[in-house]
Coordinates of C-alpha atoms and ligand atoms in Angstrom, one line a residue:
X123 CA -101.7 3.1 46.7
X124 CA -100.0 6.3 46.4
X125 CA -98.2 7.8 43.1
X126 CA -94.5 8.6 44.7
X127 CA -92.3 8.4 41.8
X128 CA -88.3 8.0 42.7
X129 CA -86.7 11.0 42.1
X130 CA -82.9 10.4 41.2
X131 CA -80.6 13.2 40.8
X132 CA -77.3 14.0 39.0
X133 CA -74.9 16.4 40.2
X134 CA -71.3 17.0 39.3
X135 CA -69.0 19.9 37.8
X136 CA -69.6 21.2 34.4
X137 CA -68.1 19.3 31.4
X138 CA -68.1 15.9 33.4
X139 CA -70.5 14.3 30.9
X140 CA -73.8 15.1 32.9
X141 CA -76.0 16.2 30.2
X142 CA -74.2 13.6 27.6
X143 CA -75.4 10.8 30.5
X144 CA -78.9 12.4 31.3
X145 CA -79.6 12.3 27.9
X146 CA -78.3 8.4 27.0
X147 CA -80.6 7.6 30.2
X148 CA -83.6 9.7 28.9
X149 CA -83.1 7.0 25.4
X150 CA -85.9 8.3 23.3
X151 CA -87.3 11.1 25.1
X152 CA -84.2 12.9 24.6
X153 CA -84.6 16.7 25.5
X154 CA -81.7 18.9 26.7
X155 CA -79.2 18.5 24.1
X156 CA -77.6 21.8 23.1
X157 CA -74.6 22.0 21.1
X158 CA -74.8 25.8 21.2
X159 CA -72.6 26.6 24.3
X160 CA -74.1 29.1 26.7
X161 CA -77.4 28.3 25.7
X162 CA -79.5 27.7 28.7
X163 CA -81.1 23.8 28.6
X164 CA -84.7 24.6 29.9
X165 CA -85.6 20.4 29.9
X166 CA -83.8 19.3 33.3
X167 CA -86.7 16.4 33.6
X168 CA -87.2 13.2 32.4
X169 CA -89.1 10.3 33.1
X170 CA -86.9 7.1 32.6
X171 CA -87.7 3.6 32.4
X172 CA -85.7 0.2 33.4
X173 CA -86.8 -2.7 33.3
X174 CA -90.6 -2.0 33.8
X175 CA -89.9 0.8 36.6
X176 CA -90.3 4.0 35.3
X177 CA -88.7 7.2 37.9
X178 CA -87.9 10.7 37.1
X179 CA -84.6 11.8 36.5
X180 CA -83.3 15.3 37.4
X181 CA -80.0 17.3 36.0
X182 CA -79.4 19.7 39.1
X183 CA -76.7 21.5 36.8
X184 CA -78.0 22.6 33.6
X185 CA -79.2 26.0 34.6
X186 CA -76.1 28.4 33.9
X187 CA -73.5 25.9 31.7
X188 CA -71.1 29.0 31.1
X189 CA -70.6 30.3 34.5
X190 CA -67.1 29.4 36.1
X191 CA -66.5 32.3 38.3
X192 CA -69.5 30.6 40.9
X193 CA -69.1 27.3 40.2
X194 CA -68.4 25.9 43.3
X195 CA -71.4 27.7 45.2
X196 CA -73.3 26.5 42.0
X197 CA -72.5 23.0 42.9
X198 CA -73.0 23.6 46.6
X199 CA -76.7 24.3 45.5
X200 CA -77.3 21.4 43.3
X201 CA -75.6 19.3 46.0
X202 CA -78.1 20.7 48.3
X203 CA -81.2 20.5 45.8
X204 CA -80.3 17.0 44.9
X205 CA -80.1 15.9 48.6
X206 CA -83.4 17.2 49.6
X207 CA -85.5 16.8 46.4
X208 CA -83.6 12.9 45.3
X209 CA -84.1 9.5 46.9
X210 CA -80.3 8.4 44.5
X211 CA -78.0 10.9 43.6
X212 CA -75.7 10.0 41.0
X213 CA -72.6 12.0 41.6
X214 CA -70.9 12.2 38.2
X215 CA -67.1 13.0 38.2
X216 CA -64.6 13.0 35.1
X217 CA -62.1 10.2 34.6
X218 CA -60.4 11.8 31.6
X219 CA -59.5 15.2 34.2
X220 CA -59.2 13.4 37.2
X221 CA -60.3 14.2 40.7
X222 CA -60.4 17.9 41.6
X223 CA -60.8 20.2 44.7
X224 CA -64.6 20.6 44.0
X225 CA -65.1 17.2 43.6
X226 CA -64.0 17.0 47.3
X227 CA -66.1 19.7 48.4
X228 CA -69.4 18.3 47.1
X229 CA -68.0 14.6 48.2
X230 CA -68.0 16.0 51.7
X231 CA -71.4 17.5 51.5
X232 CA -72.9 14.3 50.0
X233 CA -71.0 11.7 52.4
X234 CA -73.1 13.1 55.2
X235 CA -76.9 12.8 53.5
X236 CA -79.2 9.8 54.0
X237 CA -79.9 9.5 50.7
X238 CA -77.7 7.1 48.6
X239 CA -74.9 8.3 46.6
X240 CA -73.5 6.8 43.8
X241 CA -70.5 7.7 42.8
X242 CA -70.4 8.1 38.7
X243 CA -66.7 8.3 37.1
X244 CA -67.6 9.4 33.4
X245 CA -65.3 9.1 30.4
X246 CA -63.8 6.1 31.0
X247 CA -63.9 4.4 27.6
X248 CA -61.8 1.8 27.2
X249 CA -60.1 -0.7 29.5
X250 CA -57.0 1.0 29.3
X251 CA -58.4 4.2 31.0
X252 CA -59.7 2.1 33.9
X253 CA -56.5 2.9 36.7
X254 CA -58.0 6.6 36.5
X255 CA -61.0 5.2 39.0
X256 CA -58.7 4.6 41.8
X257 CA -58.4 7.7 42.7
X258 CA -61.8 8.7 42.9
X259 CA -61.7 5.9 46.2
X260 CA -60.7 9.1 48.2
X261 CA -63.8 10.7 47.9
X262 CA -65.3 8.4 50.4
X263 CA -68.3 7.7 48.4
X264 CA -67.9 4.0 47.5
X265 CA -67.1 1.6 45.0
X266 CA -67.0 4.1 41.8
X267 CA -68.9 3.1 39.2
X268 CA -66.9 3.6 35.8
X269 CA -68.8 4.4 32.8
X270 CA -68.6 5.7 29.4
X271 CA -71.8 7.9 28.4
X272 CA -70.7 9.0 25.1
X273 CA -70.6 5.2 24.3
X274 CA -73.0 3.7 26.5
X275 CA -70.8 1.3 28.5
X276 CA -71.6 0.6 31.8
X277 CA -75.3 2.1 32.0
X278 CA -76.9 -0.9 32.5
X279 CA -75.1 -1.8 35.5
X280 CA -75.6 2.0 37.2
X281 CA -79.3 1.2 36.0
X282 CA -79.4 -2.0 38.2
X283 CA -77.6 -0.1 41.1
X284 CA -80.1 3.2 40.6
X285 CA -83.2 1.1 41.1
X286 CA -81.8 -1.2 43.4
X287 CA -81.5 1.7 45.9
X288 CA -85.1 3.0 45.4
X289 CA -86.4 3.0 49.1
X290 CA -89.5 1.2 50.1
X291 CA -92.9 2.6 49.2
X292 CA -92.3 4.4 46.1
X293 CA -94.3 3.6 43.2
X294 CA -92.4 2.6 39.8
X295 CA -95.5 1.9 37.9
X296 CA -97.6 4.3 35.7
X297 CA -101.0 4.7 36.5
X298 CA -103.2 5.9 33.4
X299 CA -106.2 6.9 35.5
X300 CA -104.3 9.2 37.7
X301 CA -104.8 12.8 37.1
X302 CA -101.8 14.7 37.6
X303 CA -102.1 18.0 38.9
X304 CA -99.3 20.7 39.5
X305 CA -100.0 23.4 41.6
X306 CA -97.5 26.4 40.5
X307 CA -97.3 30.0 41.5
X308 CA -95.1 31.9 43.3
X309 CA -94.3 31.9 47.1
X310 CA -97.6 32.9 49.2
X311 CA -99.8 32.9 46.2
X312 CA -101.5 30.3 48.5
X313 CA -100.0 27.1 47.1
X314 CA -100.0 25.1 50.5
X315 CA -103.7 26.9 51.5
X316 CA -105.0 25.2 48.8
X317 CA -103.8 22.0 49.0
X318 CA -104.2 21.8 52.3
X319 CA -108.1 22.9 51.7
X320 CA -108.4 20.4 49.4
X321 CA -107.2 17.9 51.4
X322 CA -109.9 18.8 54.1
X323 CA -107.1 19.1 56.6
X324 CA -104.0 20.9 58.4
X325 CA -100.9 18.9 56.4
X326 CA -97.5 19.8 58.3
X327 CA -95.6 20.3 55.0
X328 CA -92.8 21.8 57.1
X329 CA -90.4 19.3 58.5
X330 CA -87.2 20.1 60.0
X331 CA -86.2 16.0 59.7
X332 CA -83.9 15.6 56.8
X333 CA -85.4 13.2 54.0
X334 CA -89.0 13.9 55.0
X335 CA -90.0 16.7 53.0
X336 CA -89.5 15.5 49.5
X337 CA -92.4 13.2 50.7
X338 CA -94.6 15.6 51.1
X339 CA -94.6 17.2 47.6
X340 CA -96.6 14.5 46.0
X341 CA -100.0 13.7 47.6
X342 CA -102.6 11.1 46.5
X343 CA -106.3 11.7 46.7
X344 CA -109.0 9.6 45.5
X345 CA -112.4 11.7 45.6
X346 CA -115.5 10.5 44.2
X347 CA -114.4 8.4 41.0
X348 CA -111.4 9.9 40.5
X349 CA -107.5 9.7 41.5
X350 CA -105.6 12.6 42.0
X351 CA -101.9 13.3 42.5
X352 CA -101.2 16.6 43.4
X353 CA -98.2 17.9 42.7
X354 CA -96.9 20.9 44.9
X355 CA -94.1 22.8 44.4
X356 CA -94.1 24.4 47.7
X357 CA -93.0 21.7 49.6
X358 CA -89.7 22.5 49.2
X359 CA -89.3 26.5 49.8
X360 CA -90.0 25.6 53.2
X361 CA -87.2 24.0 53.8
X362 CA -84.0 25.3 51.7
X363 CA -83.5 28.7 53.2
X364 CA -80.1 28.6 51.4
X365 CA -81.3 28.7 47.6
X366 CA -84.4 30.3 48.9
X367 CA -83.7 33.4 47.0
X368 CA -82.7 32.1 44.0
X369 CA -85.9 32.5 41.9
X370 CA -84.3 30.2 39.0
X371 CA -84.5 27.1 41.4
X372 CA -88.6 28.3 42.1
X373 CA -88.9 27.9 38.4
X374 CA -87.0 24.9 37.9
X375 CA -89.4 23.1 40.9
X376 CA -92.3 24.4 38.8
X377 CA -90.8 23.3 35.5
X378 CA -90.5 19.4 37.1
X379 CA -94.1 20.1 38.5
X380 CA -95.3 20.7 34.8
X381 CA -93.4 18.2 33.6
X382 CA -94.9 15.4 35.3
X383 CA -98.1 16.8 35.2
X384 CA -101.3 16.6 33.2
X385 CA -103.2 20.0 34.6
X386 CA -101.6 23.1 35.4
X387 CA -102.9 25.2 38.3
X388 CA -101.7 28.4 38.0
X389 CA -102.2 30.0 41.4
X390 CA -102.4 33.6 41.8
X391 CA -102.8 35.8 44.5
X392 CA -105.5 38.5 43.8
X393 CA -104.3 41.0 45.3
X394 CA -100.6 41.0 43.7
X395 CA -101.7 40.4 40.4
X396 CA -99.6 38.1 37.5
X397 CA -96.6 37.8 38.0
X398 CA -93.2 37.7 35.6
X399 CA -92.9 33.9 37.3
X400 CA -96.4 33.0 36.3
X401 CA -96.4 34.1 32.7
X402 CA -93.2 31.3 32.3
X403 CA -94.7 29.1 33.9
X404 CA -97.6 29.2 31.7
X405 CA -95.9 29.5 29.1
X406 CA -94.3 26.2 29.5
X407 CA -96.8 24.2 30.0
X408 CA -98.4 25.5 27.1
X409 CA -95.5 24.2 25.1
X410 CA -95.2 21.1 26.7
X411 CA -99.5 20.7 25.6
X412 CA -100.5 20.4 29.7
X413 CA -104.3 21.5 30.5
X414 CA -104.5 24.6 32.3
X415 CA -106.2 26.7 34.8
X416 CA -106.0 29.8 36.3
X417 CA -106.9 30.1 39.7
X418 CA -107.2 33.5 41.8
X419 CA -106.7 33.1 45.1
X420 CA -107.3 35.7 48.0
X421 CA -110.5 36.6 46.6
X422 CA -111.8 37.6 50.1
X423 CA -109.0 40.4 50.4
X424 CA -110.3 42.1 47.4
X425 CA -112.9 44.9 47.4
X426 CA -115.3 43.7 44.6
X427 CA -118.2 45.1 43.0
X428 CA -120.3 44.3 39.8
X429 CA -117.4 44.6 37.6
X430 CA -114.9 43.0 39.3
X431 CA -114.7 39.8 38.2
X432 CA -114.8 40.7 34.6
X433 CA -112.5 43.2 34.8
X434 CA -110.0 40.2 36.2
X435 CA -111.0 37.9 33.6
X436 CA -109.9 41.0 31.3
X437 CA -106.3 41.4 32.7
X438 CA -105.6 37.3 32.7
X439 CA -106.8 37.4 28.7
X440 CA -104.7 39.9 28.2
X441 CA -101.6 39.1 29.9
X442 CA -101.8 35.5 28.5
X443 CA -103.2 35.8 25.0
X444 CA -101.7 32.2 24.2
X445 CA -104.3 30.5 26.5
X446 CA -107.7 31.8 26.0
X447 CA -108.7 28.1 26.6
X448 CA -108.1 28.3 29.9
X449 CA -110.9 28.6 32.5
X450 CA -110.4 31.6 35.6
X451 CA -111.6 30.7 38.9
X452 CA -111.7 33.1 41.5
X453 CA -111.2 31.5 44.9
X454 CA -110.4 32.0 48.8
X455 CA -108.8 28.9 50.2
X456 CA -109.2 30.7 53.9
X457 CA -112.8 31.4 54.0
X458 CA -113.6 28.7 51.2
X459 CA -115.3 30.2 48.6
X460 CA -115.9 28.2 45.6
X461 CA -112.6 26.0 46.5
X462 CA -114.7 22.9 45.2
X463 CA -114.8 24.5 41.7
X464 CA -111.1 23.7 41.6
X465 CA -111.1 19.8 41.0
X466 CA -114.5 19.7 39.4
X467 CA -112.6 22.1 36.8
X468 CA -109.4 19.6 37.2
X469 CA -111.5 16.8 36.3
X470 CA -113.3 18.6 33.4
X471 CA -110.4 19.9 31.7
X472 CA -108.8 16.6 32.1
X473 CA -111.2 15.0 30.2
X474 CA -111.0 17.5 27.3
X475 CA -107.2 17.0 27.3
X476 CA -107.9 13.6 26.7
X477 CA -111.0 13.7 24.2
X478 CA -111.4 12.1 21.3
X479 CA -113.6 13.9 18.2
X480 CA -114.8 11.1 15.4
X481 CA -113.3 11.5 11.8
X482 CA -116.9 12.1 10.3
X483 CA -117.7 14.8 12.3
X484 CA -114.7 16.5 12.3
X485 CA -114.5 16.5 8.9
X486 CA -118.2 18.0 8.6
X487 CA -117.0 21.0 11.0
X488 CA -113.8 21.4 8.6
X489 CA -115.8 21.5 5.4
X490 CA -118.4 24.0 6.7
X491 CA -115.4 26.4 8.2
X492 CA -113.9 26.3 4.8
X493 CA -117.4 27.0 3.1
X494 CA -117.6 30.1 5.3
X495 CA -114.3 31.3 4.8
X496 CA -112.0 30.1 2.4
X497 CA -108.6 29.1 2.9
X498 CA -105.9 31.8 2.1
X499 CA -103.8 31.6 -1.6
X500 CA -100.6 32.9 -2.7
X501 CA -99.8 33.6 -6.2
X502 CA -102.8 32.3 -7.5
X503 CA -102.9 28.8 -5.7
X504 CA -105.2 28.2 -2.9
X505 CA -105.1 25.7 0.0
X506 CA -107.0 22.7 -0.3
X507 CA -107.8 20.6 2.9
X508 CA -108.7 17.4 1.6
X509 CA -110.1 15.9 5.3
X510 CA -108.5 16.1 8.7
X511 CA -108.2 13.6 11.6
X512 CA -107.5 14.0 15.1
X513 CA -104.1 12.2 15.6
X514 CA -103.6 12.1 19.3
X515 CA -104.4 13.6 22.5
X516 CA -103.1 15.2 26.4
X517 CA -102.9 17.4 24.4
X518 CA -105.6 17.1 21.5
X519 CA -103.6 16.7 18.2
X520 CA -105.4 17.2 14.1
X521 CA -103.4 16.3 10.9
X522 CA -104.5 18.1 8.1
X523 CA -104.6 16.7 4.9
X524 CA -103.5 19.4 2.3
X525 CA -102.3 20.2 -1.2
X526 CA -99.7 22.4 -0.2
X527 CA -97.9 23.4 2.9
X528 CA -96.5 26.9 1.4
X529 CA -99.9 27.6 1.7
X530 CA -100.7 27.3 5.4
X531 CA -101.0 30.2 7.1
X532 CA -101.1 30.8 11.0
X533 CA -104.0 33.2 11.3
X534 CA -106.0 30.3 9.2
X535 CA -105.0 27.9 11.2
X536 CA -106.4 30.1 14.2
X537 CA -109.2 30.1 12.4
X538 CA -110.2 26.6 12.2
X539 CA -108.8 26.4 15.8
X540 CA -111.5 28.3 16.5
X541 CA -114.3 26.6 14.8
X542 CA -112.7 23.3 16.2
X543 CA -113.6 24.9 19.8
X544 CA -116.7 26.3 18.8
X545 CA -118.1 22.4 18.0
X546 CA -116.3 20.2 20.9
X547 CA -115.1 22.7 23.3
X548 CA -111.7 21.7 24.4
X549 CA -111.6 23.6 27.0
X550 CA -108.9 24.1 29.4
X551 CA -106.4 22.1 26.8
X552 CA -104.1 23.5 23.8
X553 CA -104.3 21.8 20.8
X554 CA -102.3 21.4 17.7
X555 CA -102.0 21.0 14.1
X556 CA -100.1 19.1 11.8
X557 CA -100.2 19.0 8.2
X558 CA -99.6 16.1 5.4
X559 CA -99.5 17.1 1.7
X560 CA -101.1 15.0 -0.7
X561 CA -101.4 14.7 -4.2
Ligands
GDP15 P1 -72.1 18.5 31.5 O1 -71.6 20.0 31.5 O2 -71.6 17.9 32.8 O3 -73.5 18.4 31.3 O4 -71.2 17.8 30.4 P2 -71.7 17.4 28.9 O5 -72.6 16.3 28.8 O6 -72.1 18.7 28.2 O7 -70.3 16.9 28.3 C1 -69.1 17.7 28.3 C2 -68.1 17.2 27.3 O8 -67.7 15.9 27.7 C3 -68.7 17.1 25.9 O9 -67.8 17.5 25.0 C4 -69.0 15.6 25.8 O10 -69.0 15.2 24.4 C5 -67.9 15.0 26.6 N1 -68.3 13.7 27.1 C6 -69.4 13.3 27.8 N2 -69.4 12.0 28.1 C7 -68.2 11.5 27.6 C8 -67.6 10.2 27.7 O11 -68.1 9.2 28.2 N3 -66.4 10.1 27.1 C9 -65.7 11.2 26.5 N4 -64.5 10.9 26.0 N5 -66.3 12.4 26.5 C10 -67.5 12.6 27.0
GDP16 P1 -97.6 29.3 49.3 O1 -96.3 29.9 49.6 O2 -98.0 29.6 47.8 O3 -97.8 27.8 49.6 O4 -98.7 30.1 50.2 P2 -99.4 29.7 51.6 O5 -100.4 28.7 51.4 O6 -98.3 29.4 52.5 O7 -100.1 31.1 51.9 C1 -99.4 32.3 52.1 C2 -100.1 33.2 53.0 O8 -101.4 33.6 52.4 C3 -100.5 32.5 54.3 O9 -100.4 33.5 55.3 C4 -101.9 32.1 54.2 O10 -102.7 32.1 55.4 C5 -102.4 33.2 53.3 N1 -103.6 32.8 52.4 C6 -103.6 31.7 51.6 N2 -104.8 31.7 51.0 C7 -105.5 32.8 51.4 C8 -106.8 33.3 51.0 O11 -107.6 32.7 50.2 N3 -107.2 34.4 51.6 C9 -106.4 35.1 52.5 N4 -106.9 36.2 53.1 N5 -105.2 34.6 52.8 C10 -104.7 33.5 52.3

């Protein structure tokens, strides 16, 4: 079996109701919204289910909401993204405004990709406002389908017709056992080098065929007792010349990478050092609670002595202080070195993402790290912590049981973090903290 989840993409001008729709679709995993305008949406990803089949949906157009001046070249990009990342594109127009010259434009673009195209009037909502769909029959795109997303009318039926277009082949289930690994970094970091090593084989990732890259980001790998899906975000660069430059759209491929992920590789090449690119990157999947590792590639180009390698590990700490839990290996996917260190380290970092600590012993670390250092006070009233309890995991998750949440304070929190570490390791994952008063 392989793990190639649909990928369905939603393009149109600004204001047509995209986000309102992405986010009705999304249902509880709602993540975009943004009242604030101008404020750049950094969650473009979502996994959706219907009906038992679970794909990934992708806004193409919330990266610069306040921009009108490039609008059209904006949407010649998403158009573009959409067609060689999507296996549906829902092209969303606005019923209220009517059909405009951009609409045409990107009509024209999307009438000549493989991939289907549903065409998505917004905004109708109500019967009466129905005669504004006939129009959009120009576009050449179809039977419209006419929906309301600020009222939910008519999703169920672009649900049916979304999934019903899903080629053959792609897999709409979840597989728990799958670990999911993204590989991110920035263009020749060594991305495809590794993956191909990996692999144990030359991969053509380049494809000039339309439709055939997107298959190639995702690859399956069962080794030993475990699955793996890799996740590569290189794929792509290869074959979009046109929004090649635009680092925003490197980031966003990474930011769908992470999403779907459960590790993070964070690929970088040894002799260019961390970049700006790397540090977001990392710092999103931080936030999102992915595991992480660092991996330096292009250790053979670098001079080393004694010191090297520490001095390395020195500059990563520092230039990521967020994510001391994350393991540094130093690699060469060209002459091999230590390249099977990478999914041993996936696998073991996986497992601590997913770790479960009893309440007992937990609670017998808590209680000595509070003997050894009490917890902080404020005006004359100190925290309590009455017990704690791991509450969830990928990523790990504690509720603390407390007499007073004025009283937490962050570096004590770090603190127990720490000691937390110290006894089970969790290596590799973030973990986090949640507190419940009680009196
Ligand atoms: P985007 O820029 O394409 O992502 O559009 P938004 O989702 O931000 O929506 C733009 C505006 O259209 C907002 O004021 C929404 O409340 C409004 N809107 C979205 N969907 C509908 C709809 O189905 N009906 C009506 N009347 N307004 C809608
Ligand atoms: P990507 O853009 O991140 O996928 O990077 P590629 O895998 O395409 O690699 C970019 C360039 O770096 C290619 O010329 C590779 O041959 C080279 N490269 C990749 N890994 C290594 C390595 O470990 N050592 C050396 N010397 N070169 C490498």
């Amino acid at each position: 079996m392989s793990d190639n989840r649909p990928v369905v993409a939603v393009v149109g001008r600004p204001n047509v109701g995209k986000s309102t729709l992405f986010n009705k679709l999304a249902g509880k995993r709602i993540s975009i919204v943004e009242d604030t305008p101008g404020v750049t949406r950094d969650r473009i990803f979502t996994e959706v289910e219907w009906l038992n089949k679970y794909f990934t949906l992708v806004d193409t157009g919330g990266i610069e909401p306040d921009s009108n001046d490039i609008i059209l070249s904006q949407m010649r990009n998403q158009a573009m993204l959409a067609m060689d990342m999507a296996h549906v594109i829902l092209f969303v127009v606005d019923g209220k405004a009517g059909l405009t010259a951009a609409d045409k434009e990107v009509a024209q673009m999307l009438r000549k990709t493989n991939t289907p195209v549903i065409l998505v009037v917004n905004k109708i909502d109500s019967q009466r406002q129905f005669d504004n769909v006939y129009d959009f029959y120009e576009l050449g795109l179809g039977v419209p389908f006419a929906i309301s997303s600020a009222n939910s009318m008519g999703l169920g039926d672009l649900l049916d017709e979304v999934v019903a277009n899903f080629p053959e082949g792609l897999n709409t289930e979840y597989d728990e056992d799958i670990i999911r690994v993204a590989i991110t970094g920035k263009p020749n970091a060594g991305k495809s080098s590794i993956l191909n090593n990996i692999l144990g084989e030359e991969r053509v990732i380049v494809s000039p065929i339309a439709g055939t890259t997107r298959d190639a980001i995702d690859t399956y790998l069962e080794k030993g007792d475990h699955k793996f899906l890799l996740i590569d975000t290189a794929g792509l660069r290869r074959k979009s010349k046109i929004y090649e430059n635009v680092e925003k759209y490197s980031v966003i491929r990474s930011m769908s990478a992470v999403d779907r992920a459960d590790v993070v590789l964070i690929v970088i090449d040894a002799e260019q050092g961390v970049t700006e690119q790397d540090t977001k990157v990392a710092g999103i999947a931080h936030d999102e609670g992915k595991a992480c590792l660092f991996v330096i590639n292009k250790w053979d180009l670098i001079e080393k002595n004694d010191k090297t390698m520490s001095l390395y590990t020195k500059e990563i700490r520092e230039k990521f202080p967020f994510m001391a839990y994350a393991p540094i290996v130093f690699v060469s996917a060209k002459t091999n070195q230590r390249m099977n260190k990478i999914l041993e380290t996936v696998v073991y970092i996986a497992e601590e993402h997913a770790k479960r600590v009893p309440t007992s012993t937990l609670n017998d670390v808590i209680g000595e790290a509070v003997l050894l250092n009490q917890p902080p006070s404020d005006k004359g009233k100190r925290l309590k912590i009455y017990y704690g309890s791991q509450t969830g995991t990928q990523p790990p998750k504690f509720t603390l049981f407390i007499n007073d949440k004025e009283l937490t304070h962050f570096s004590y929190q770090r603190y127990l973090e720490n000691k937390i570490r110290e006894n089970f390791g969790f290596e590799g994952t973030p973990v986090r903290f949640d507190y419940k008063e009680k009196r």
